[in-house]
Amino acid sequence: CTIDHCPLSSIKTPLSPFSYLTMVDAACRIAGKDEIYIFAGRHYGRVRFSKGGPEHSLAAGPTLLSKGWNTLPKMGFGTVDTVVPVPGHDDQLYVFFGGRYAKIKLENYDDSFVNDGARPIASGWKSLVQAGFDTVDAAMLTPGTKNEMYFFRGLHYVRLDNSTDKIVNKVAPIAEGWPSLVQAGFDCVDAIVPNLSGQDLYYVFNGDQFAVIKVDSSRRDTLVSPPKTISSSWQALEKWV
């Protein structure tokens, strides 16, 4: 979240090499695997889920981004704000940090550039500029569509068409367009990632809490599991998130 728009409780403050105010900066599912990458501060980890159940374990990490990724340190990305799949390309990811982004390919945990390094958001996403999003807090693919994506920044969100780089729905407050997040008490979003159940469920992270919501193919959202603290439910993130 941006400092201007989010509660002070969700702003990251260094405490020790592995300790921050509990917060997930970004998360993304790893295509073809029952695993999710979790990014927190300068570290990331790979969380593995059991098939058909909520049980999970830390498959790898926590590791410094500068040591575990080929592309991110080359672009000066010591942390990341958002990681989201490229529509239509399961092995490609958009990675946002500050006012820049990059498109990378991830294959067997090995990352490489699709384009030549990082670009300013302003030069690559005219729709985000039009929306007033000079940075991005979180993003997700829009269920029921091929090319559309939701982007969140501060208290607002927008829906874009990635293939045409145009706004599909105008910028609106999260409080007006996401009943599930209102019910959860989330006025902004730090990270959002699909649950591996394949039932249109998503983990949404806000500060030291997370909730589970459902977003179906008609883009209707409902709260499935009320907010809980990350520390109480994500044992794989203990002591480093």
Coordinates of N, CA and C in Angstrom, one line a residue:
C1 N 0.8 -1.2 0.0 CA 0.0 0.0 0.0 C 0.9 1.2 0.0
T2 N 0.4 2.3 -0.5 CA 1.1 3.6 -0.5 C 0.9 4.2 0.8
I3 N 1.9 4.9 1.3 CA 1.9 5.6 2.6 C 0.8 6.6 2.7
D4 N 0.4 7.2 1.6 CA -0.6 8.2 1.6 C -2.0 7.6 1.8
H5 N -2.2 6.3 1.5 CA -3.5 5.8 1.5 C -3.8 4.7 2.5
C6 N -2.8 4.1 3.0 CA -3.0 2.9 3.9 C -2.7 3.2 5.3
P7 N -3.3 2.4 6.2 CA -3.1 2.6 7.7 C -1.6 2.4 8.0
L8 N -1.2 3.1 9.0 CA 0.2 3.0 9.5 C 0.6 1.6 9.9
S9 N -0.4 0.8 10.3 CA -0.1 -0.5 10.8 C 0.3 -1.4 9.7
S10 N 0.1 -1.0 8.4 CA 0.5 -1.9 7.3 C 1.8 -1.4 6.6
I11 N 2.4 -0.4 7.2 CA 3.7 0.1 6.6 C 4.8 -0.6 7.2
K12 N 5.7 -1.2 6.3 CA 6.8 -2.0 6.7 C 7.9 -1.2 7.4
T13 N 8.3 -1.7 8.6 CA 9.4 -1.1 9.3 C 10.4 -2.1 9.7
P14 N 11.7 -2.0 9.2 CA 12.7 -3.0 9.5 C 12.9 -3.2 11.0
L15 N 13.0 -4.4 11.5 CA 13.2 -4.8 12.9 C 14.5 -5.6 13.0
S16 N 14.7 -6.6 12.1 CA 15.9 -7.4 12.1 C 16.0 -8.0 10.7
P17 N 17.1 -8.7 10.4 CA 17.2 -9.2 9.0 C 16.0 -10.0 8.5
F18 N 15.3 -10.7 9.4 CA 14.2 -11.5 9.0 C 12.9 -11.0 9.6
S19 N 12.9 -9.9 10.2 CA 11.7 -9.5 11.0 C 11.2 -8.1 10.5
Y20 N 9.9 -8.1 10.1 CA 9.2 -6.9 9.7 C 7.8 -6.9 10.4
L21 N 7.2 -5.8 10.5 CA 5.8 -5.8 10.8 C 5.1 -6.8 9.9
T22 N 4.4 -7.7 10.4 CA 3.9 -8.8 9.6 C 3.1 -8.3 8.3
M23 N 3.7 -8.6 7.2 CA 3.1 -8.1 5.9 C 3.6 -8.9 4.7
V24 N 2.7 -9.2 3.9 CA 3.1 -9.8 2.6 C 3.0 -8.8 1.5
D25 N 4.1 -8.5 0.8 CA 4.2 -7.5 -0.2 C 3.6 -8.0 -1.5
A26 N 3.8 -9.2 -1.8 CA 3.4 -9.7 -3.1 C 3.3 -11.3 -3.0
A27 N 2.5 -11.9 -3.9 CA 2.4 -13.3 -3.9 C 1.9 -13.7 -5.3
C28 N 2.4 -14.9 -5.8 CA 1.9 -15.4 -7.1 C 2.0 -16.9 -7.1
R29 N 1.1 -17.5 -7.8 CA 1.0 -18.9 -7.9 C 2.1 -19.4 -9.0
I30 N 2.7 -20.5 -8.7 CA 3.7 -21.0 -9.7 C 3.0 -22.0 -10.6
A31 N 3.0 -21.7 -11.9 CA 2.2 -22.4 -12.9 C 2.6 -23.9 -12.9
G32 N 1.7 -24.8 -12.9 CA 1.9 -26.2 -13.0 C 2.4 -26.9 -11.7
K33 N 2.4 -26.1 -10.6 CA 2.8 -26.7 -9.3 C 1.8 -26.2 -8.2
D34 N 1.8 -27.0 -7.1 CA 1.0 -26.7 -6.0 C 1.7 -25.8 -5.0
E35 N 2.2 -24.7 -5.6 CA 3.1 -23.8 -4.8 C 2.8 -22.3 -5.1
I36 N 3.1 -21.5 -4.1 CA 3.0 -20.1 -4.2 C 4.2 -19.4 -3.8
Y37 N 4.7 -18.4 -4.5 CA 5.8 -17.6 -4.0 C 5.2 -16.5 -3.1
I38 N 5.8 -16.2 -2.0 CA 5.5 -15.2 -1.1 C 6.7 -14.2 -1.0
F39 N 6.4 -12.9 -1.2 CA 7.5 -11.9 -1.1 C 7.2 -11.0 0.1
A40 N 8.2 -10.8 0.9 CA 8.1 -10.0 2.1 C 9.4 -9.2 2.3
G41 N 9.4 -7.9 2.2 CA 10.6 -7.2 2.3 C 11.6 -7.6 1.2
R42 N 12.9 -7.8 1.6 CA 13.9 -8.3 0.7 C 14.0 -9.8 0.5
H43 N 13.1 -10.5 1.1 CA 13.1 -11.9 1.1 C 11.9 -12.5 0.4
Y44 N 12.0 -13.8 -0.1 CA 10.9 -14.5 -0.6 C 11.0 -16.0 -0.2
G45 N 9.9 -16.6 -0.3 CA 9.9 -18.1 0.0 C 8.9 -18.8 -0.9
R46 N 9.1 -20.1 -1.0 CA 8.2 -20.9 -1.8 C 7.4 -21.8 -0.9
V47 N 6.1 -21.6 -0.9 CA 5.1 -22.3 0.0 C 4.4 -23.4 -0.8
R48 N 4.5 -24.6 -0.3 CA 3.9 -25.8 -1.0 C 2.6 -26.2 -0.3
F49 N 1.6 -26.5 -1.0 CA 0.3 -26.9 -0.5 C 0.1 -28.4 -0.8
S50 N -0.6 -29.0 0.1 CA -1.0 -30.4 -0.1 C -2.2 -30.5 -1.1
K51 N -2.3 -31.5 -1.9 CA -3.4 -31.6 -2.8 C -4.7 -31.8 -2.1
G52 N -5.7 -31.0 -2.4 CA -7.0 -31.1 -1.8 C -7.1 -30.7 -0.4
G53 N -6.2 -30.0 0.1 CA -6.2 -29.6 1.5 C -5.5 -28.3 1.8
P54 N -5.8 -27.7 3.0 CA -5.2 -26.4 3.3 C -3.8 -26.5 3.8
E55 N -3.3 -27.7 4.1 CA -2.0 -27.9 4.7 C -0.9 -27.3 3.8
H56 N 0.1 -26.7 4.4 CA 1.2 -26.1 3.6 C 2.5 -26.2 4.4
S57 N 3.6 -26.1 3.6 CA 4.9 -26.1 4.2 C 5.8 -25.2 3.4
L58 N 6.9 -24.8 4.0 CA 7.9 -24.0 3.4 C 8.8 -24.8 2.5
A59 N 8.6 -24.8 1.2 CA 9.4 -25.7 0.3 C 10.8 -25.1 0.1
A60 N 11.0 -23.8 0.2 CA 12.3 -23.2 0.0 C 12.3 -21.8 0.6
G61 N 13.4 -21.4 1.1 CA 13.5 -20.0 1.6 C 13.4 -20.0 3.1
P62 N 13.4 -18.8 3.7 CA 13.4 -17.5 3.0 C 14.8 -17.2 2.5
T63 N 14.8 -16.6 1.3 CA 16.0 -16.3 0.6 C 16.0 -14.8 0.1
L64 N 17.1 -14.2 0.1 CA 17.2 -12.8 -0.4 C 16.8 -12.8 -1.9
L65 N 16.0 -11.8 -2.3 CA 15.7 -11.7 -3.8 C 17.0 -11.6 -4.6
S66 N 18.0 -10.9 -4.0 CA 19.2 -10.7 -4.7 C 20.0 -12.0 -4.9
K67 N 19.7 -13.0 -4.2 CA 20.4 -14.3 -4.3 C 19.6 -15.3 -5.1
G68 N 18.3 -15.2 -5.0 CA 17.5 -16.3 -5.6 C 16.9 -16.0 -6.9
W69 N 17.0 -14.8 -7.5 CA 16.5 -14.5 -8.8 C 17.6 -13.9 -9.7
N70 N 17.5 -14.3 -10.9 CA 18.5 -13.7 -11.9 C 18.1 -12.3 -12.3
T71 N 16.8 -12.1 -12.6 CA 16.4 -10.8 -13.2 C 16.3 -9.7 -12.2
L72 N 15.7 -9.9 -11.1 CA 15.4 -8.8 -10.2 C 16.6 -8.0 -9.7
P73 N 17.7 -8.6 -9.3 CA 18.8 -7.8 -8.9 C 19.4 -7.0 -10.1
K74 N 19.3 -7.5 -11.3 CA 19.9 -6.8 -12.5 C 19.1 -5.6 -12.7
M75 N 17.9 -5.5 -12.3 CA 17.0 -4.3 -12.5 C 17.0 -3.4 -11.3
G76 N 17.8 -3.8 -10.2 CA 17.8 -3.0 -9.0 C 16.5 -3.2 -8.1
F77 N 15.8 -4.3 -8.3 CA 14.6 -4.6 -7.6 C 15.0 -5.4 -6.3
G78 N 15.2 -4.6 -5.2 CA 15.6 -5.3 -3.9 C 14.3 -5.8 -3.2
T79 N 13.2 -5.3 -3.6 CA 11.9 -5.8 -3.1 C 11.0 -5.7 -4.3
V80 N 9.8 -6.2 -4.1 CA 8.8 -6.1 -5.2 C 7.4 -5.7 -4.6
D81 N 6.7 -5.0 -5.4 CA 5.3 -4.5 -5.0 C 4.2 -5.5 -5.4
T82 N 4.4 -6.0 -6.6 CA 3.3 -6.8 -7.2 C 3.9 -7.8 -8.2
V83 N 3.4 -9.1 -8.1 CA 3.8 -10.1 -9.1 C 2.5 -10.7 -9.6
V84 N 2.2 -10.7 -10.9 CA 1.0 -11.2 -11.5 C 1.2 -11.9 -12.8
P85 N 0.6 -13.0 -13.1 CA 0.8 -13.6 -14.4 C 0.4 -12.7 -15.6
V86 N 1.1 -13.0 -16.7 CA 0.8 -12.3 -17.9 C -0.4 -13.1 -18.5
P87 N -1.5 -12.4 -18.8 CA -2.6 -13.2 -19.4 C -2.3 -14.0 -20.6
G88 N -2.7 -15.2 -20.7 CA -2.4 -16.1 -21.8 C -1.0 -16.7 -21.8
H89 N -0.2 -16.4 -20.8 CA 1.2 -17.0 -20.7 C 1.4 -17.5 -19.3
D90 N 1.2 -18.7 -19.1 CA 1.3 -19.3 -17.7 C 2.7 -19.2 -17.2
D91 N 3.7 -19.1 -18.1 CA 5.1 -19.1 -17.6 C 5.7 -17.7 -17.6
Q92 N 4.9 -16.7 -17.7 CA 5.4 -15.3 -17.7 C 4.7 -14.5 -16.6
L93 N 5.5 -13.6 -16.1 CA 5.0 -12.8 -15.0 C 5.3 -11.3 -15.2
Y94 N 4.4 -10.4 -14.8 CA 4.7 -9.0 -14.7 C 5.2 -8.8 -13.2
V95 N 6.3 -8.1 -13.0 CA 6.8 -7.7 -11.7 C 6.9 -6.2 -11.6
F96 N 6.3 -5.7 -10.6 CA 6.3 -4.2 -10.4 C 7.0 -3.8 -9.1
F97 N 7.8 -2.8 -9.3 CA 8.5 -2.2 -8.1 C 8.6 -0.7 -8.3
G98 N 8.0 0.0 -7.3 CA 8.0 1.5 -7.5 C 7.3 1.9 -8.8
G99 N 8.0 2.7 -9.5 CA 7.4 3.2 -10.8 C 7.8 2.4 -12.0
R100 N 8.4 1.2 -11.8 CA 8.8 0.4 -12.9 C 8.2 -1.0 -12.9
Y101 N 8.3 -1.6 -14.0 CA 7.9 -3.0 -14.1 C 8.7 -3.8 -15.1
A102 N 8.6 -5.1 -15.1 CA 9.3 -5.9 -16.0 C 8.5 -7.1 -16.4
K103 N 8.7 -7.7 -17.5 CA 8.1 -9.0 -17.9 C 9.1 -10.0 -17.9
I104 N 8.9 -11.1 -17.1 CA 9.9 -12.1 -17.0 C 9.3 -13.5 -17.3
K105 N 10.2 -14.4 -17.6 CA 9.7 -15.8 -17.8 C 10.2 -16.7 -16.7
L106 N 9.4 -17.5 -16.2 CA 9.7 -18.4 -15.1 C 9.5 -19.9 -15.5
E107 N 10.6 -20.6 -15.6 CA 10.6 -22.0 -16.1 C 11.4 -22.8 -15.1
N108 N 10.8 -23.8 -14.4 CA 11.5 -24.6 -13.5 C 12.3 -23.8 -12.5
Y109 N 11.6 -22.8 -12.0 CA 12.2 -21.9 -11.0 C 13.3 -21.0 -11.5
D110 N 13.6 -21.0 -12.8 CA 14.6 -20.3 -13.4 C 14.0 -19.1 -14.1
D111 N 14.4 -17.9 -13.8 CA 13.8 -16.7 -14.4 C 14.7 -16.0 -15.4
S112 N 14.1 -15.5 -16.4 CA 14.8 -14.8 -17.5 C 14.0 -13.6 -18.0
F113 N 14.6 -12.7 -18.7 CA 13.8 -11.6 -19.2 C 13.1 -11.9 -20.5
V114 N 11.8 -11.4 -20.6 CA 11.1 -11.5 -21.8 C 11.4 -10.3 -22.6
N115 N 11.3 -9.1 -22.0 CA 11.8 -7.9 -22.6 C 13.1 -7.5 -22.0
D116 N 13.7 -6.5 -22.5 CA 15.0 -6.1 -22.0 C 14.9 -5.2 -20.8
G117 N 14.9 -5.9 -19.6 CA 15.0 -5.2 -18.3 C 13.7 -4.5 -18.0
A118 N 13.8 -3.6 -17.0 CA 12.6 -2.9 -16.5 C 12.3 -1.7 -17.3
R119 N 11.0 -1.3 -17.3 CA 10.6 -0.1 -18.0 C 9.7 0.7 -17.0
P120 N 9.7 2.0 -17.2 CA 8.7 2.8 -16.4 C 7.3 2.4 -16.7
I121 N 6.5 2.4 -15.7 CA 5.1 2.1 -15.8 C 4.5 3.1 -16.8
A122 N 4.9 4.3 -16.8 CA 4.4 5.4 -17.6 C 4.6 5.1 -19.1
S123 N 5.7 4.4 -19.4 CA 6.0 4.1 -20.8 C 5.3 2.8 -21.4
G124 N 5.0 1.9 -20.5 CA 4.5 0.6 -20.9 C 3.0 0.4 -20.6
W125 N 2.4 1.2 -19.7 CA 1.0 1.0 -19.4 C 0.3 2.4 -19.4
K126 N -0.2 2.7 -20.6 CA -0.9 4.0 -20.7 C -2.2 4.0 -19.9
S127 N -2.8 2.8 -19.8 CA -4.0 2.7 -19.1 C -3.8 2.9 -17.6
L128 N -2.7 2.5 -17.0 CA -2.4 2.7 -15.6 C -2.1 4.2 -15.4
V129 N -1.4 4.8 -16.3 CA -1.2 6.3 -16.2 C -2.5 7.0 -16.2
Q130 N -3.4 6.6 -17.1 CA -4.7 7.2 -17.2 C -5.5 7.1 -15.9
A131 N -5.3 5.9 -15.3 CA -6.0 5.6 -14.0 C -5.4 6.4 -12.8
G132 N -4.2 7.0 -13.1 CA -3.5 7.6 -12.0 C -2.7 6.7 -11.1
F133 N -2.4 5.5 -11.6 CA -1.6 4.5 -10.9 C -0.1 4.6 -11.3
D134 N 0.6 5.4 -10.5 CA 2.1 5.5 -10.8 C 2.8 4.4 -10.1
T135 N 2.2 3.7 -9.2 CA 2.7 2.5 -8.6 C 1.5 1.5 -8.5
V136 N 1.8 0.3 -8.2 CA 0.8 -0.7 -8.0 C 1.0 -1.5 -6.8
D137 N -0.1 -1.7 -6.0 CA 0.0 -2.4 -4.7 C -0.3 -3.9 -4.9
A138 N -1.2 -4.3 -5.8 CA -1.6 -5.7 -6.1 C -2.3 -5.8 -7.4
A139 N -2.3 -7.0 -7.9 CA -3.0 -7.2 -9.2 C -3.4 -8.6 -9.3
M140 N -4.4 -8.9 -10.1 CA -4.9 -10.3 -10.4 C -5.5 -10.3 -11.8
L141 N -5.6 -11.5 -12.3 CA -6.3 -11.7 -13.6 C -7.8 -11.7 -13.3
T142 N -8.6 -11.1 -14.2 CA -10.0 -11.0 -14.0 C -10.7 -12.3 -14.4
P143 N -11.3 -13.0 -13.4 CA -12.0 -14.3 -13.8 C -13.0 -14.1 -14.9
G144 N -13.1 -15.2 -15.7 CA -14.1 -15.1 -16.8 C -13.7 -14.3 -18.0
T145 N -12.4 -13.9 -18.1 CA -12.0 -13.1 -19.2 C -10.6 -13.7 -19.6
K146 N -10.2 -13.3 -20.9 CA -8.9 -13.8 -21.4 C -7.8 -12.8 -21.2
N147 N -8.1 -11.5 -21.2 CA -7.0 -10.5 -21.2 C -7.2 -9.5 -20.1
E148 N -8.2 -9.5 -19.3 CA -8.5 -8.4 -18.4 C -7.8 -8.7 -17.1
M149 N -7.4 -7.6 -16.4 CA -6.7 -7.6 -15.1 C -7.3 -6.6 -14.2
Y150 N -7.3 -6.9 -12.9 CA -7.6 -5.9 -11.8 C -6.3 -5.4 -11.3
F151 N -6.2 -4.1 -11.1 CA -5.0 -3.5 -10.4 C -5.5 -2.7 -9.2
F152 N -4.8 -2.8 -8.1 CA -5.1 -2.1 -6.9 C -4.0 -1.1 -6.5
R153 N -4.4 0.1 -6.1 CA -3.5 1.1 -5.6 C -4.2 1.9 -4.5
G154 N -3.6 1.9 -3.3 CA -4.2 2.6 -2.2 C -5.7 2.2 -2.0
L155 N -6.6 3.1 -2.0 CA -8.0 2.8 -1.7 C -8.8 2.5 -3.0
H156 N -8.1 2.5 -4.1 CA -8.8 2.3 -5.4 C -8.4 1.1 -6.2
Y157 N -9.2 0.8 -7.2 CA -8.9 -0.3 -8.1 C -9.4 0.1 -9.5
V158 N -8.9 -0.6 -10.5 CA -9.3 -0.4 -11.9 C -9.2 -1.7 -12.6
R159 N -10.0 -1.9 -13.7 CA -10.0 -3.1 -14.5 C -9.5 -2.7 -15.9
L160 N -8.5 -3.4 -16.4 CA -7.9 -3.1 -17.6 C -7.9 -4.2 -18.6
D161 N -7.8 -3.9 -19.9 CA -7.6 -5.0 -20.9 C -6.2 -5.0 -21.3
N162 N -5.5 -6.1 -21.0 CA -4.0 -6.1 -21.2 C -3.7 -6.2 -22.7
S163 N -4.6 -6.7 -23.5 CA -4.3 -6.8 -25.0 C -4.4 -5.5 -25.7
T164 N -5.2 -4.6 -25.2 CA -5.4 -3.3 -25.8 C -4.9 -2.1 -25.0
D165 N -4.5 -2.4 -23.8 CA -4.0 -1.4 -22.8 C -5.0 -0.3 -22.7
K166 N -6.2 -0.7 -22.4 CA -7.3 0.3 -22.2 C -8.1 0.0 -20.9
I167 N -8.6 1.0 -20.3 CA -9.5 0.8 -19.1 C -10.8 0.2 -19.5
V168 N -11.2 -0.8 -18.8 CA -12.5 -1.5 -19.1 C -13.5 -0.9 -18.2
N169 N -13.2 -0.7 -16.9 CA -14.1 -0.1 -15.9 C -13.3 1.1 -15.3
K170 N -14.0 2.2 -15.1 CA -13.3 3.4 -14.5 C -12.7 3.1 -13.1
V171 N -11.8 3.9 -12.7 CA -11.2 3.8 -11.4 C -12.3 4.0 -10.4
A172 N -12.3 3.2 -9.3 CA -13.4 3.3 -8.3 C -12.8 2.9 -6.9
P173 N -13.4 3.4 -5.9 CA -12.9 3.0 -4.5 C -13.2 1.5 -4.3
I174 N -12.2 0.8 -3.7 CA -12.4 -0.6 -3.3 C -13.7 -0.7 -2.5
A175 N -14.0 0.3 -1.7 CA -15.2 0.2 -0.8 C -16.5 0.1 -1.6
E176 N -16.4 0.6 -2.8 CA -17.7 0.6 -3.6 C -17.8 -0.7 -4.5
G177 N -16.6 -1.3 -4.9 CA -16.7 -2.3 -5.9 C -16.4 -3.7 -5.4
W178 N -16.0 -3.8 -4.1 CA -15.6 -5.2 -3.6 C -16.3 -5.4 -2.2
P179 N -17.5 -5.9 -2.3 CA -18.2 -6.1 -1.0 C -17.5 -7.1 -0.1
S180 N -16.8 -8.1 -0.6 CA -16.1 -9.0 0.2 C -15.0 -8.3 1.0
L181 N -14.3 -7.4 0.4 CA -13.2 -6.7 1.1 C -13.8 -5.7 2.1
V182 N -14.9 -5.1 1.8 CA -15.6 -4.2 2.8 C -16.0 -5.1 4.0
Q183 N -16.5 -6.2 3.8 CA -17.0 -7.1 4.9 C -15.8 -7.6 5.7
A184 N -14.6 -7.7 5.0 CA -13.4 -8.1 5.8 C -12.7 -7.0 6.5
G185 N -13.2 -5.8 6.2 CA -12.6 -4.6 6.8 C -11.3 -4.2 6.1
F186 N -11.1 -4.6 4.9 CA -9.9 -4.2 4.1 C -10.2 -3.0 3.2
D187 N -9.5 -1.9 3.5 CA -9.7 -0.7 2.6 C -8.7 -0.7 1.5
C188 N -7.6 -1.5 1.6 CA -6.6 -1.6 0.6 C -6.1 -3.0 0.5
V189 N -5.3 -3.3 -0.5 CA -4.9 -4.7 -0.7 C -3.3 -4.7 -0.9
D190 N -2.7 -5.5 -0.1 CA -1.2 -5.6 -0.2 C -0.8 -6.6 -1.2
A191 N -1.6 -7.7 -1.3 CA -1.3 -8.8 -2.2 C -2.6 -9.7 -2.4
I192 N -2.7 -10.3 -3.5 CA -3.9 -11.2 -3.8 C -3.4 -12.3 -4.7
V193 N -3.7 -13.5 -4.3 CA -3.2 -14.7 -5.1 C -4.3 -15.8 -5.1
P194 N -4.4 -16.5 -6.2 CA -5.4 -17.6 -6.2 C -5.1 -18.7 -5.2
N195 N -6.1 -19.1 -4.5 CA -6.1 -20.3 -3.7 C -5.9 -21.5 -4.7
L196 N -5.2 -22.5 -4.3 CA -4.9 -23.6 -5.2 C -6.0 -24.7 -5.4
S197 N -7.2 -24.4 -4.7 CA -8.3 -25.3 -4.8 C -9.0 -25.3 -6.1
G198 N -8.8 -24.3 -7.0 CA -9.4 -24.2 -8.3 C -10.9 -23.9 -8.2
Q199 N -11.4 -23.3 -7.1 CA -12.8 -23.0 -6.8 C -13.0 -21.5 -6.8
D200 N -12.2 -20.7 -7.6 CA -12.4 -19.3 -7.7 C -12.1 -18.6 -6.4
L201 N -11.3 -19.2 -5.5 CA -11.0 -18.6 -4.2 C -9.6 -17.9 -4.3
Y202 N -9.5 -16.8 -3.5 CA -8.3 -16.0 -3.5 C -7.9 -15.7 -2.1
Y203 N -6.6 -15.7 -1.8 CA -6.1 -15.2 -0.6 C -5.9 -13.7 -0.8
V204 N -6.4 -12.9 0.1 CA -6.1 -11.4 0.1 C -5.4 -11.0 1.4
F205 N -4.3 -10.3 1.2 CA -3.5 -9.9 2.3 C -3.6 -8.4 2.5
N206 N -3.7 -8.0 3.8 CA -3.8 -6.6 4.2 C -3.2 -6.4 5.6
G207 N -2.0 -5.7 5.6 CA -1.3 -5.6 6.9 C -0.9 -6.9 7.4
D208 N -1.3 -7.2 8.7 CA -0.9 -8.4 9.3 C -2.0 -9.5 9.2
Q209 N -3.0 -9.2 8.3 CA -4.1 -10.1 8.2 C -4.3 -10.6 6.8
F210 N -5.1 -11.7 6.7 CA -5.5 -12.2 5.4 C -6.9 -12.7 5.5
A211 N -7.6 -12.7 4.3 CA -8.9 -13.3 4.2 C -9.0 -14.1 3.0
V212 N -10.0 -15.0 2.9 CA -10.3 -15.7 1.7 C -11.6 -15.3 1.0
I213 N -11.5 -14.9 -0.2 CA -12.7 -14.4 -0.9 C -12.9 -15.3 -2.2
K214 N -14.1 -15.2 -2.7 CA -14.4 -15.9 -3.9 C -14.8 -14.9 -5.0
V215 N -14.2 -15.0 -6.2 CA -14.5 -14.1 -7.3 C -14.9 -15.0 -8.4
D216 N -16.2 -15.1 -8.8 CA -16.6 -16.0 -9.8 C -16.5 -15.4 -11.2
S217 N -16.8 -16.2 -12.2 CA -16.6 -15.8 -13.6 C -17.5 -14.6 -14.0
S218 N -18.5 -14.3 -13.2 CA -19.3 -13.0 -13.4 C -18.7 -11.9 -12.7
R219 N -17.5 -12.1 -12.0 CA -16.8 -11.0 -11.3 C -17.6 -10.6 -10.0
R220 N -18.4 -11.5 -9.5 CA -19.1 -11.3 -8.3 C -18.3 -11.8 -7.1
D221 N -18.0 -11.0 -6.1 CA -17.1 -11.4 -5.0 C -17.9 -11.6 -3.7
T222 N -17.5 -12.6 -3.0 CA -18.1 -12.9 -1.7 C -17.0 -13.3 -0.7
L223 N -17.2 -13.0 0.6 CA -16.2 -13.3 1.6 C -16.5 -14.8 2.0
V224 N -15.4 -15.6 1.9 CA -15.5 -17.0 2.3 C -15.0 -17.3 3.7
S225 N -13.9 -16.7 4.0 CA -13.3 -16.9 5.3 C -12.9 -15.5 5.9
P226 N -13.4 -15.2 7.1 CA -13.2 -13.8 7.6 C -11.7 -13.6 7.9
P227 N -11.3 -12.4 8.2 CA -9.9 -12.1 8.4 C -9.3 -12.9 9.6
K228 N -8.1 -13.3 9.4 CA -7.3 -13.9 10.5 C -5.9 -13.3 10.4
T229 N -5.1 -13.4 11.5 CA -3.7 -12.9 11.4 C -2.9 -13.9 10.6
I230 N -2.0 -13.4 9.8 CA -1.1 -14.2 9.0 C -0.3 -15.2 9.9
S231 N 0.1 -14.7 11.1 CA 0.9 -15.5 12.0 C 0.2 -16.7 12.5
S232 N -1.1 -16.6 12.6 CA -1.9 -17.7 13.2 C -2.2 -18.8 12.2
S233 N -2.1 -18.5 10.9 CA -2.5 -19.5 9.9 C -1.5 -19.9 8.9
W234 N -0.4 -19.1 8.8 CA 0.6 -19.4 7.8 C 1.9 -19.7 8.5
Q235 N 2.0 -21.0 9.0 CA 3.2 -21.4 9.7 C 4.4 -21.3 8.9
A236 N 4.3 -21.5 7.6 CA 5.4 -21.4 6.7 C 6.1 -20.1 6.6
L237 N 5.3 -19.0 7.1 CA 5.9 -17.7 7.0 C 6.4 -17.2 8.4
E238 N 6.3 -18.1 9.4 CA 6.7 -17.8 10.7 C 8.1 -17.3 10.8
K239 N 8.3 -16.2 11.5 CA 9.7 -15.7 11.8 C 10.3 -14.9 10.7
W240 N 9.7 -14.9 9.5 CA 10.3 -14.1 8.5 C 9.4 -13.2 7.8
V241 N 8.1 -13.3 8.0 CA 7.1 -12.3 7.4 C 6.4 -11.6 8.6

